[in-house]
Short mmCIF file of C-alpha atoms in Angstrom, two decimals:
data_model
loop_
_atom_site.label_atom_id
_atom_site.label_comp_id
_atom_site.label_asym_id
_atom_site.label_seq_id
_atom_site.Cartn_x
_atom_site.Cartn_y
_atom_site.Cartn_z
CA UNK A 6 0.00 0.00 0.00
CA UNK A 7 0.93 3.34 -1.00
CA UNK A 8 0.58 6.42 1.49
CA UNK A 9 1.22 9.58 -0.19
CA UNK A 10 2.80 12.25 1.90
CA UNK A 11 0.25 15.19 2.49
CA UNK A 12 1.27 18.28 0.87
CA UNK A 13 4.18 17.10 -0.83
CA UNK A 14 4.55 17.38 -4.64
CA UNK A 15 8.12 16.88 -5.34
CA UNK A 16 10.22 19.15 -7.09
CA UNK A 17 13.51 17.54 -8.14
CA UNK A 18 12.13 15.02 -10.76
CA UNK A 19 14.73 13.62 -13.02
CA UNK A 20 12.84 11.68 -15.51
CA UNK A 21 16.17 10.91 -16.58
CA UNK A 22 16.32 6.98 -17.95
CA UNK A 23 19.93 6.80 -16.88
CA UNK A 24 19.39 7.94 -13.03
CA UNK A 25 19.00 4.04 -10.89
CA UNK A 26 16.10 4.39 -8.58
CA UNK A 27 15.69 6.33 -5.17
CA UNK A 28 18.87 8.67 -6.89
CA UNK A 29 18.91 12.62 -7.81
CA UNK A 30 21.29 14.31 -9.87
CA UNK A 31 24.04 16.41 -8.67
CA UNK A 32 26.41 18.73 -10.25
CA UNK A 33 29.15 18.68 -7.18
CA UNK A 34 31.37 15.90 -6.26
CA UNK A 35 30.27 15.41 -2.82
CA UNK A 36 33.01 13.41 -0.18
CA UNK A 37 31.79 10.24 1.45
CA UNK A 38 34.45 9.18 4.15
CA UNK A 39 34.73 7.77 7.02
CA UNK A 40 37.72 9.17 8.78
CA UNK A 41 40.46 11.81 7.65
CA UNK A 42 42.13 11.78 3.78
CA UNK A 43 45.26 10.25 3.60
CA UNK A 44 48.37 12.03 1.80
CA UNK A 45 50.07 9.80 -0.12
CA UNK A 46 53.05 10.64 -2.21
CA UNK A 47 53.38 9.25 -5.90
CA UNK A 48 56.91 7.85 -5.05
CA UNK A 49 55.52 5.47 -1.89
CA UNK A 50 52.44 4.70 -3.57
CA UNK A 51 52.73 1.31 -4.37
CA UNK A 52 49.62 -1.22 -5.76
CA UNK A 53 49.77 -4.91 -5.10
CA UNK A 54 47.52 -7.70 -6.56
CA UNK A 55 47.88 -10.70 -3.49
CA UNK A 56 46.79 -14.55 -4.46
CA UNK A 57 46.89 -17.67 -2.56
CA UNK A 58 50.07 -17.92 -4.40
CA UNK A 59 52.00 -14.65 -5.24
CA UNK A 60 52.21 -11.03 -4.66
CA UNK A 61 52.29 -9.03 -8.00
CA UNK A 62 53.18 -5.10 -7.62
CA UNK A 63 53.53 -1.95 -9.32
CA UNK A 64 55.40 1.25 -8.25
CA UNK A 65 53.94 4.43 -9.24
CA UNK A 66 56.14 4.55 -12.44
CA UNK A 67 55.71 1.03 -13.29
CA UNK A 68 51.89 1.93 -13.53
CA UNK A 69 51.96 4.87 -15.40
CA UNK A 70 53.61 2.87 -18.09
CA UNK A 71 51.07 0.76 -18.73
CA UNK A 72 48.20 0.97 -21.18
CA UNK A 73 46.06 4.22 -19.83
CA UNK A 74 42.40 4.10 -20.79
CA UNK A 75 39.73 7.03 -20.92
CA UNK A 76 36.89 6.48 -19.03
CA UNK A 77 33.82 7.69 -19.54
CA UNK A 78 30.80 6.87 -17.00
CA UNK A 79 27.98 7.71 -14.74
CA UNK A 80 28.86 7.52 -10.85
CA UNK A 81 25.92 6.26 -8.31
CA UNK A 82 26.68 6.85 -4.79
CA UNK A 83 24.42 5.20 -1.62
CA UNK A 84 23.69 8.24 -0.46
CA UNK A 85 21.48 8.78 -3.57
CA UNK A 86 23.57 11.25 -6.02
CA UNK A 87 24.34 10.18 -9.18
CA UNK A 88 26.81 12.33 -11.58
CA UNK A 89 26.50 11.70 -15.24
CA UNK A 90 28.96 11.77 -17.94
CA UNK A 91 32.45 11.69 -15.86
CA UNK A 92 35.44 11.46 -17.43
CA UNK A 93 38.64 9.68 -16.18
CA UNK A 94 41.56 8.10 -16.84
CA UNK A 95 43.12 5.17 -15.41
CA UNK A 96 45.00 1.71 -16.01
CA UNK A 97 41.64 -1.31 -16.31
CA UNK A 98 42.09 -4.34 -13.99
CA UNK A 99 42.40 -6.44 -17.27
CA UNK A 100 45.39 -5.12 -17.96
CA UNK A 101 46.92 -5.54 -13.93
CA UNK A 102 45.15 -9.12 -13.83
CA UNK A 103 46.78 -9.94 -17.57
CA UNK A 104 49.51 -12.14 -16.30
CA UNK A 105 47.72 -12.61 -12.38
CA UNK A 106 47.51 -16.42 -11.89
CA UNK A 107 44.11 -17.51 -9.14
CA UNK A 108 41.53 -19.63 -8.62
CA UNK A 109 39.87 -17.53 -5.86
CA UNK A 110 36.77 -15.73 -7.13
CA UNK A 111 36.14 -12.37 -4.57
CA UNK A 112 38.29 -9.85 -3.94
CA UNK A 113 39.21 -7.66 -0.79
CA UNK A 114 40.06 -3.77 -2.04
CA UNK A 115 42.47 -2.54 0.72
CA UNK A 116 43.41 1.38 0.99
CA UNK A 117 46.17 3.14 2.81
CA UNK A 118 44.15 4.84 5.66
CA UNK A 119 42.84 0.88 6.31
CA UNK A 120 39.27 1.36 4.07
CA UNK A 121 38.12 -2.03 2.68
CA UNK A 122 35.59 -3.47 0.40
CA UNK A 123 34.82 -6.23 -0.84
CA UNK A 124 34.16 -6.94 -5.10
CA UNK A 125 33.83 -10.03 -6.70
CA UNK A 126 36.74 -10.73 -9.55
CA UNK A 127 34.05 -10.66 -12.49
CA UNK A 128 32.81 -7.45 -11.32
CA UNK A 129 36.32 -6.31 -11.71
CA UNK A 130 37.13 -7.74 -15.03
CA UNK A 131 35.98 -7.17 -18.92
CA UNK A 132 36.23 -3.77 -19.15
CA UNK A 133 34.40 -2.96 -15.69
CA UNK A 134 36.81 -1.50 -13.55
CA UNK A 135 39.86 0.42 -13.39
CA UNK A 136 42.55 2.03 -11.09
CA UNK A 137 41.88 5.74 -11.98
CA UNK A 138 43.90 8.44 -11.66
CA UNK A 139 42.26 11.60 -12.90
CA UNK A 140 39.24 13.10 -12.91
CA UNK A 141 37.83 15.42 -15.57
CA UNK A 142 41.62 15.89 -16.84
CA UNK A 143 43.06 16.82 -13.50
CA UNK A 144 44.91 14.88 -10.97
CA UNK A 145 42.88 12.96 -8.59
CA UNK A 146 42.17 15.31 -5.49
CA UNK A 147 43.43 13.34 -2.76
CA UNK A 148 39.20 14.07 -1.20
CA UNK A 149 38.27 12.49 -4.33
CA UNK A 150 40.88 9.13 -3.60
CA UNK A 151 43.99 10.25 -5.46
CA UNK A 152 46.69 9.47 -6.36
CA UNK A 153 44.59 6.69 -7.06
CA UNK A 154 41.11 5.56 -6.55
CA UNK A 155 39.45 2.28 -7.78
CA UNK A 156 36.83 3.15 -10.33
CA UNK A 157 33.81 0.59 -9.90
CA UNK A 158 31.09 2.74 -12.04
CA UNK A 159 28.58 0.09 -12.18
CA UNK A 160 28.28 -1.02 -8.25
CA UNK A 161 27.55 2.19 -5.73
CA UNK A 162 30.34 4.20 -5.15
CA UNK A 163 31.51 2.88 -1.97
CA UNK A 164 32.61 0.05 -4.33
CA UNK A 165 35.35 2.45 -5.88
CA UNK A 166 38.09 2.64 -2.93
CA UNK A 167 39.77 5.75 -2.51
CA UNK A 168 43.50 5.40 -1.94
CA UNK A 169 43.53 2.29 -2.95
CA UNK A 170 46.68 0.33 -2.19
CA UNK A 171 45.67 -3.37 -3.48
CA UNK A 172 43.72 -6.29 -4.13
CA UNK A 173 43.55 -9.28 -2.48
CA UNK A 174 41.84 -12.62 -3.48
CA UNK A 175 39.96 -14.34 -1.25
CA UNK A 176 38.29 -17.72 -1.79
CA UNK A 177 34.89 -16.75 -0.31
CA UNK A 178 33.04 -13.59 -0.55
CA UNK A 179 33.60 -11.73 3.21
CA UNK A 180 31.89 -7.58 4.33
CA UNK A 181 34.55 -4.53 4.36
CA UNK A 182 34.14 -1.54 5.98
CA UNK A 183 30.67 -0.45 4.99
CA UNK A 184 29.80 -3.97 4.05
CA UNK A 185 30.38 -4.65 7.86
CA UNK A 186 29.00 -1.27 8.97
CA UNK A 187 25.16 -1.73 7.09
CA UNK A 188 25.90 -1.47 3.50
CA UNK A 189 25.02 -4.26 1.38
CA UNK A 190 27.33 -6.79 -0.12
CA UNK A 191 27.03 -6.23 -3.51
CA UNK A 192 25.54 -2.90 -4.09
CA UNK A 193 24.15 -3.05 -7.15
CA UNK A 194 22.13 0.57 -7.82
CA UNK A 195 19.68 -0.52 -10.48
CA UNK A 196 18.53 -3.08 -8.03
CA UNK A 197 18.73 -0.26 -5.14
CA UNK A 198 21.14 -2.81 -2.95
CA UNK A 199 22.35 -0.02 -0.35
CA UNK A 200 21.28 -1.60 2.58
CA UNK A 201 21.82 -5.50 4.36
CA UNK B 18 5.06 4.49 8.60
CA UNK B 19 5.15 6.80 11.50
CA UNK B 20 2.53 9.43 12.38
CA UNK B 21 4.68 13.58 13.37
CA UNK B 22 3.16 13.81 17.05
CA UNK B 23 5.25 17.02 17.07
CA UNK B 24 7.30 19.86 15.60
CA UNK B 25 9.08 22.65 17.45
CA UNK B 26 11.61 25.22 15.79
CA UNK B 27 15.05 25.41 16.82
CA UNK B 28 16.34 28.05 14.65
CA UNK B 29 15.08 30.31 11.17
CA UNK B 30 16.10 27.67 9.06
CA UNK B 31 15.87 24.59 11.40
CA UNK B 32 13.19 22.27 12.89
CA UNK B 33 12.63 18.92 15.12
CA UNK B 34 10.31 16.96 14.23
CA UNK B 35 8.89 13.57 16.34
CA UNK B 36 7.75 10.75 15.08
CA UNK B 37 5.83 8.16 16.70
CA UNK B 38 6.90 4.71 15.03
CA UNK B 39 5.30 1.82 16.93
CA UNK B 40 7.54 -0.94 16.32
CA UNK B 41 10.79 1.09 16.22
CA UNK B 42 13.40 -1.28 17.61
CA UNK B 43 15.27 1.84 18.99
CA UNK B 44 18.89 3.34 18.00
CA UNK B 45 22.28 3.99 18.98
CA UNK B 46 23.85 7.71 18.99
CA UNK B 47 25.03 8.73 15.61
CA UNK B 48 22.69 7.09 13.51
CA UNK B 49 20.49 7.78 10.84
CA UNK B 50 17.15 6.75 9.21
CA UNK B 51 16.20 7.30 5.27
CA UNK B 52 12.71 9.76 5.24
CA UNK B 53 10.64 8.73 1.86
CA UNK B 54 8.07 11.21 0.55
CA UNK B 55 5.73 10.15 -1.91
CA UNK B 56 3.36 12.65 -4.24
CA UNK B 57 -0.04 12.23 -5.44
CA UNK B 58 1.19 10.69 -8.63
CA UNK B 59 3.73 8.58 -7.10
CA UNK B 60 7.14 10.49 -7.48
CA UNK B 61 9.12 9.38 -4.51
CA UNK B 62 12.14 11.73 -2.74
CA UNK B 63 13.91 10.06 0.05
CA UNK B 64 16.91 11.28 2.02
CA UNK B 65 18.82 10.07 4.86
CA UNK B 66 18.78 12.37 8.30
CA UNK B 67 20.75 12.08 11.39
CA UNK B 68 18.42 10.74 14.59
CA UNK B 69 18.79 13.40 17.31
CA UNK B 70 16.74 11.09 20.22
CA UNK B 71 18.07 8.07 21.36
CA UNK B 72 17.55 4.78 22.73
CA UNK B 73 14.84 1.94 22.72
CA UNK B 74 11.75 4.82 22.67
CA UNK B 75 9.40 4.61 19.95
CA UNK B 76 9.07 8.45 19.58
CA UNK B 77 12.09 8.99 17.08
CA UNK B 78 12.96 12.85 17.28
CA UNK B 79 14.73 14.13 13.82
CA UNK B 80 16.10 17.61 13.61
CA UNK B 81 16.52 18.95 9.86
CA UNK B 82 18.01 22.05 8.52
CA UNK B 83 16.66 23.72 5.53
CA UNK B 84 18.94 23.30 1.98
CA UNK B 85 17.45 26.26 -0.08
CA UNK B 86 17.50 24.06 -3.01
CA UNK B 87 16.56 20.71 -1.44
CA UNK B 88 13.43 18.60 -2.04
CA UNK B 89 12.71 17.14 0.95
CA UNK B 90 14.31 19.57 3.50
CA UNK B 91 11.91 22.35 3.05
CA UNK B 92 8.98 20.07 2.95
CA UNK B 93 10.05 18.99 6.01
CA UNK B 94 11.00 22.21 7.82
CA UNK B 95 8.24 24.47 6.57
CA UNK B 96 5.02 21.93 5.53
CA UNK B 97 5.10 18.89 7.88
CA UNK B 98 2.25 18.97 10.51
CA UNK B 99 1.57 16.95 13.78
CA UNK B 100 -0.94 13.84 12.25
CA UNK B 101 0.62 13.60 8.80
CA UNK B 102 1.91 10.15 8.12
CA UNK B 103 5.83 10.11 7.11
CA UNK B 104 7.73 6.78 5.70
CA UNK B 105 10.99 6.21 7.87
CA UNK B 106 13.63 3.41 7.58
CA UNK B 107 16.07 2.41 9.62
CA UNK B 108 18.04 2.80 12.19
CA UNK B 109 21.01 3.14 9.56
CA UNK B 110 25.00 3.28 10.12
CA UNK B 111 26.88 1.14 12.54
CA UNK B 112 30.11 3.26 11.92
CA UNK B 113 29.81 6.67 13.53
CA UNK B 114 28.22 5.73 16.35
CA UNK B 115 28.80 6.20 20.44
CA UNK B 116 27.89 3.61 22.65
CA UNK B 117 27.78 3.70 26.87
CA UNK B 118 29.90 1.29 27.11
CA UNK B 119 32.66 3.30 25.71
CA UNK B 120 34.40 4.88 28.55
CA UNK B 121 36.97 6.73 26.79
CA UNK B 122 37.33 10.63 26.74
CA UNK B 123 34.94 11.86 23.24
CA UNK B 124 35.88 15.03 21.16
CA UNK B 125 32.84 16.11 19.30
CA UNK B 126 32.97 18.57 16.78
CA UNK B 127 30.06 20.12 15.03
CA UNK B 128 29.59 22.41 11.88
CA UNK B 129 26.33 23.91 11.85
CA UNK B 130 23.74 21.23 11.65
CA UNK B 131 25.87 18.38 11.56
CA UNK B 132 26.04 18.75 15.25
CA UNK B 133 22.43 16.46 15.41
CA UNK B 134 24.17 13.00 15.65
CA UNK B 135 26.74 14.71 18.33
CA UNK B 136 23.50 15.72 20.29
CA UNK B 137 22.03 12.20 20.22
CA UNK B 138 25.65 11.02 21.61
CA UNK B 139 25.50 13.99 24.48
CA UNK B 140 22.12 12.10 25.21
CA UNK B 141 22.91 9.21 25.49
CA UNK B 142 25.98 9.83 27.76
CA UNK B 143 22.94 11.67 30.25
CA UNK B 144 20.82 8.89 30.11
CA UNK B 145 23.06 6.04 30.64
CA UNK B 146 25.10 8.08 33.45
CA UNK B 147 28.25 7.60 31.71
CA UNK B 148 31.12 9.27 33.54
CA UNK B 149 33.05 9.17 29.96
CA UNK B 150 34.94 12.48 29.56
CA UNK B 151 33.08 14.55 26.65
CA UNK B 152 33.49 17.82 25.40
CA UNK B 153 32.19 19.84 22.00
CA UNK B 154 33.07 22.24 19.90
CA UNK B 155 30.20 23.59 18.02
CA UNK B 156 31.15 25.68 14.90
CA UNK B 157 27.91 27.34 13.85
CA UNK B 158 27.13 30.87 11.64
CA UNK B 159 24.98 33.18 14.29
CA UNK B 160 24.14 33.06 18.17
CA UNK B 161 20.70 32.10 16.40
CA UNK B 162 21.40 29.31 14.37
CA UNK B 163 22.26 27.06 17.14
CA UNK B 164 20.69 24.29 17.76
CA UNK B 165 19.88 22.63 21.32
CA UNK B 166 21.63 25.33 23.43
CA UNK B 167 19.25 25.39 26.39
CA UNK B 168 19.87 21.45 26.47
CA UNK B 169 23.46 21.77 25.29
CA UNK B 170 23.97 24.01 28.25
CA UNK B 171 22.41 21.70 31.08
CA UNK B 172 23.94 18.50 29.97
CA UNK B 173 26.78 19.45 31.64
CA UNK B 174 29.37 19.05 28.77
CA UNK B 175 31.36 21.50 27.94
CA UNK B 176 30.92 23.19 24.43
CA UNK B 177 32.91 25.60 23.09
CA UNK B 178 31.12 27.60 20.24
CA UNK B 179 32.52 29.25 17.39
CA UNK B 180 31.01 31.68 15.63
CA UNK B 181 30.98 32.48 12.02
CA UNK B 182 29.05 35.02 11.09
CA UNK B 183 27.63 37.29 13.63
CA UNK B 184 29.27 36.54 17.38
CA UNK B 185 26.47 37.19 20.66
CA UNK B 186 26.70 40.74 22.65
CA UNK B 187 29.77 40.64 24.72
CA UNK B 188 31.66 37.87 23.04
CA UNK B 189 35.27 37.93 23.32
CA UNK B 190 36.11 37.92 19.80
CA UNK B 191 34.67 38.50 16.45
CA UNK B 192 33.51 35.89 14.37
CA UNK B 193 35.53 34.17 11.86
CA UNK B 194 35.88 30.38 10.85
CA UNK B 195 37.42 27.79 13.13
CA UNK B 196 41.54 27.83 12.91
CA UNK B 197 44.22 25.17 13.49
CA UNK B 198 45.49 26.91 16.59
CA UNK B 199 41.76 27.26 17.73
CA UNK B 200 41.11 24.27 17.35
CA UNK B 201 44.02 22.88 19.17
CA UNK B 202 42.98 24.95 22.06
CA UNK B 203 40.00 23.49 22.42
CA UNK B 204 40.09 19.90 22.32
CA UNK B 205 41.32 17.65 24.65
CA UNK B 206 44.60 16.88 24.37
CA UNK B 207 46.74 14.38 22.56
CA UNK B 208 47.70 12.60 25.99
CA UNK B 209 44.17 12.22 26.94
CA UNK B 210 43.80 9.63 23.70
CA UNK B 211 40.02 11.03 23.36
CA UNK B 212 37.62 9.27 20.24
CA UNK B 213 37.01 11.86 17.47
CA UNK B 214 33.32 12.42 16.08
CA UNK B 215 33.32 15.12 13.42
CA UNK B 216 30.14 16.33 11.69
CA UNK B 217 29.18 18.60 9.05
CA UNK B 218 29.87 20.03 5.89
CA UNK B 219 32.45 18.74 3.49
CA UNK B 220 35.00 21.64 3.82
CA UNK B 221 34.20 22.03 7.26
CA UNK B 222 34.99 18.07 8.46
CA UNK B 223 37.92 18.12 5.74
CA UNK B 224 39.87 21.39 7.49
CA UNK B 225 39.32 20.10 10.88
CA UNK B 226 40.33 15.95 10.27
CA UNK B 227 43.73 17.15 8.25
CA UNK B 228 44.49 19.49 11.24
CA UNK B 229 43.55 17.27 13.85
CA UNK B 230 45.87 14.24 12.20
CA UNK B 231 48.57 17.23 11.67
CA UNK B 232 47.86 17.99 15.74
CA UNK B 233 49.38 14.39 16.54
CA UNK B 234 46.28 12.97 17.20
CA UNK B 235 45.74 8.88 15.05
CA UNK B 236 43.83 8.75 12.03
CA UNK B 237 41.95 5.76 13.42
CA UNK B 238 40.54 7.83 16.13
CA UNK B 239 39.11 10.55 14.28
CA UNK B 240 35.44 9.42 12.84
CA UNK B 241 33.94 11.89 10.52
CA UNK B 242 30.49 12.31 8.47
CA UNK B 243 30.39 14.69 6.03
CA UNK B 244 27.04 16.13 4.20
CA UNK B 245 26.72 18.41 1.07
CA UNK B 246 28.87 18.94 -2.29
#
């Protein structure tokens, strides 16, 4: 059953087919973080890919010589914005996992500043996620994750670690931060997963 | 579904609002709940607000501060009236939250109305008796846009307000934004080890975690929430 809320007629509507539901649109960048940004330097930045097997890493330089894509994509966050159109630039996991030997299926996002979540490896592979370093032609703002963020557009936002630092396989699917803290495990926004 | 039993205005822009939810399984300080609005032809707004009451009550007091361009803030502040039905879910957030049985020293730290969730902690440090050291600093624009001060005052935890815009009759110094050396002054210090909750806007939380961090004081004891672009 429906109960419509007396007086209220809405004024935000966004009939817009690309806007998941329960989400407005917003022209800012708004900052969802838990605790204080880290400041990272480019040269002790360092990104590791961790299997039941073998640690694979890449120095700051070592990743900026890699193949960079442009990214182009809508952004969802949990707490209902959505930002169409971004633009970014970053290195896709298919190229990091290219040579990455596992059997394990999920992954564990860590950050420096200790932020976790949790992806699983196909969400992360085929052209669905990369480590980004700019935004809209500009260095990553270290509020906005930089130097280096992971760029999940198609999960909620939360998905996309800031300052991320590596990725470590894990042979079951287990809650980060958020994921441990009320947000859902998956967190898919078309299907409005925000919550457990 | 809940039913307003109440309103009552705390500042120009600002307004608590009660809401009696039988059913409510209660909260812990700092959390939140997601308020859905839904018009006559079924558009639905919802947005998430901080829960200012506290505890296993089924009246759930919300206090909400009017965004000139928001949807569901000005319905909120200026239409809502005692009997109208509102949709609430929740209790939400299991991160920046205070419990009783914390018994450390707590640093809150307010910008304007991000200082709800702090007042739900303050509340719940009353009503469990907690003899955990807490202290506030409540950066705000005007002597009127202060929320809670009569309560603030008589919970017997020290806040120390700064003022923005306009500073009250008599007040030692003229207003201007919250500084690093400020700030150091009026928190407790490093040795103490207190638990850092820091509310408000972006800019606002951003300034005060980097200086706080910069002050000596761990990352991992510095919880923030941050609301607007």
């Amino acid at each position: 059953m429906t109960i419509f809320t007396r007086g209220f007629s809405g004024r935000g509507r966004d009939n817009n087919p690309d806007l998941p539901p329960g989400q407005y649109l917003t022209e800012d960048f708004p900052v969802l973080s838990a605790g204080p940004t880290p400041e990272i330097a480019t040269e002790d930045w360092q990104f590791t890919i961790s299997t039941e097997t073998k640690r694979y890493s890449w120095t700051w330089e070592q990743f900026m010589a890699l193949p960079i894509e442009e990214v182009g994509t809508d952004i969802h966050c949990v707490t209902r914005w959505s930002k169409l159109g971004t633009s970014w630039r970053g290195v896709s996991l298919d190229t990091l996992f290219a040579d990455v030997d596992t059997s394990y299926e999920f992954t564990m996002a860590h950050s420096y500043g200790g932020y976790t979540t949790n992806v699983p490896l196909e969400d992360l592979l085929d052209g669905k996620a990369w480590i980004a370093f700019e935004f809209d032609g500009e260095p990553l703002h270290p509020e906005h994750g930089g130097p280096a963020r992971l760029l999940v557009p198609h999960l909620y936002f939360w998905k996309s670690a800031k300052w991320v630092r590596g990725l470590e396989m894990l042979p079951q699917d287990e809650p980060g931060f958020w994921e441990q803290n009320g947000y859902h495990m998956y967190g898919d926004p078309w299907q409005e997963e925000r919550y457990w | 579904m809940g039913t307003v039993e109440s309103t009552s205005t705390l500042t120009p822009s600002g307004r608590s609002i009660t809401v009696s939810l039988p059913g409510w399984p209660g909260n812990i300080a700092g959390q939140h709940v997601d308020v859905r609005l839904t018009a006559p032809d079924g558009y639905q707004a919802v947005r998430s607000y901080s829960i200012a009451s506290v505890g296993p009550a089924e009246l759930v007091e919300l206090a909400v501060d009017k965004l000139p361009t928001g949807e569901v803030s000005p319905y909120l502040v200026d239409d809502v009236q005692p009997g109208d039905m509102l949709e609430l879910r929740g209790p939400l957030g299991g991160w920046f939250v205070w419990k009783p049985e914390q018994t450390g020293p707590v640093q809150l730290i307010a910008g304007g109305s991000g200082v709800v969730p702090l007042v739900s902690m303050v509340r719940s440090h009353t009503a469990s008796g907690s003899d955990a050291p807490f202290r506030m600093l409540y950066s705000v624009r005007t002597p009127d846009d202060v929320f809670y001060r009569e309560e603030l005052a008589g919970s017997g935890v020290q806040v120390d307000y700064v003022y923005t815009r306009a500073v009250p009759a008599g007040w030692p110094t003229g207003p201007g934004r919250l500084t690093k050396d400020r700030l150091a002054a009026s928190v407790f210090p490093v040795s103490e080890t207190p638990a850092f909750f820091v509310c408000g806007p972006t800019a606002f939380v951003e300034a005060v975690a980097t200086w706080l961090v910069e002050l000596g004081y761990p990352a991992e004891t510095i919880k923030t929430e941050r609301f607007g672009g």
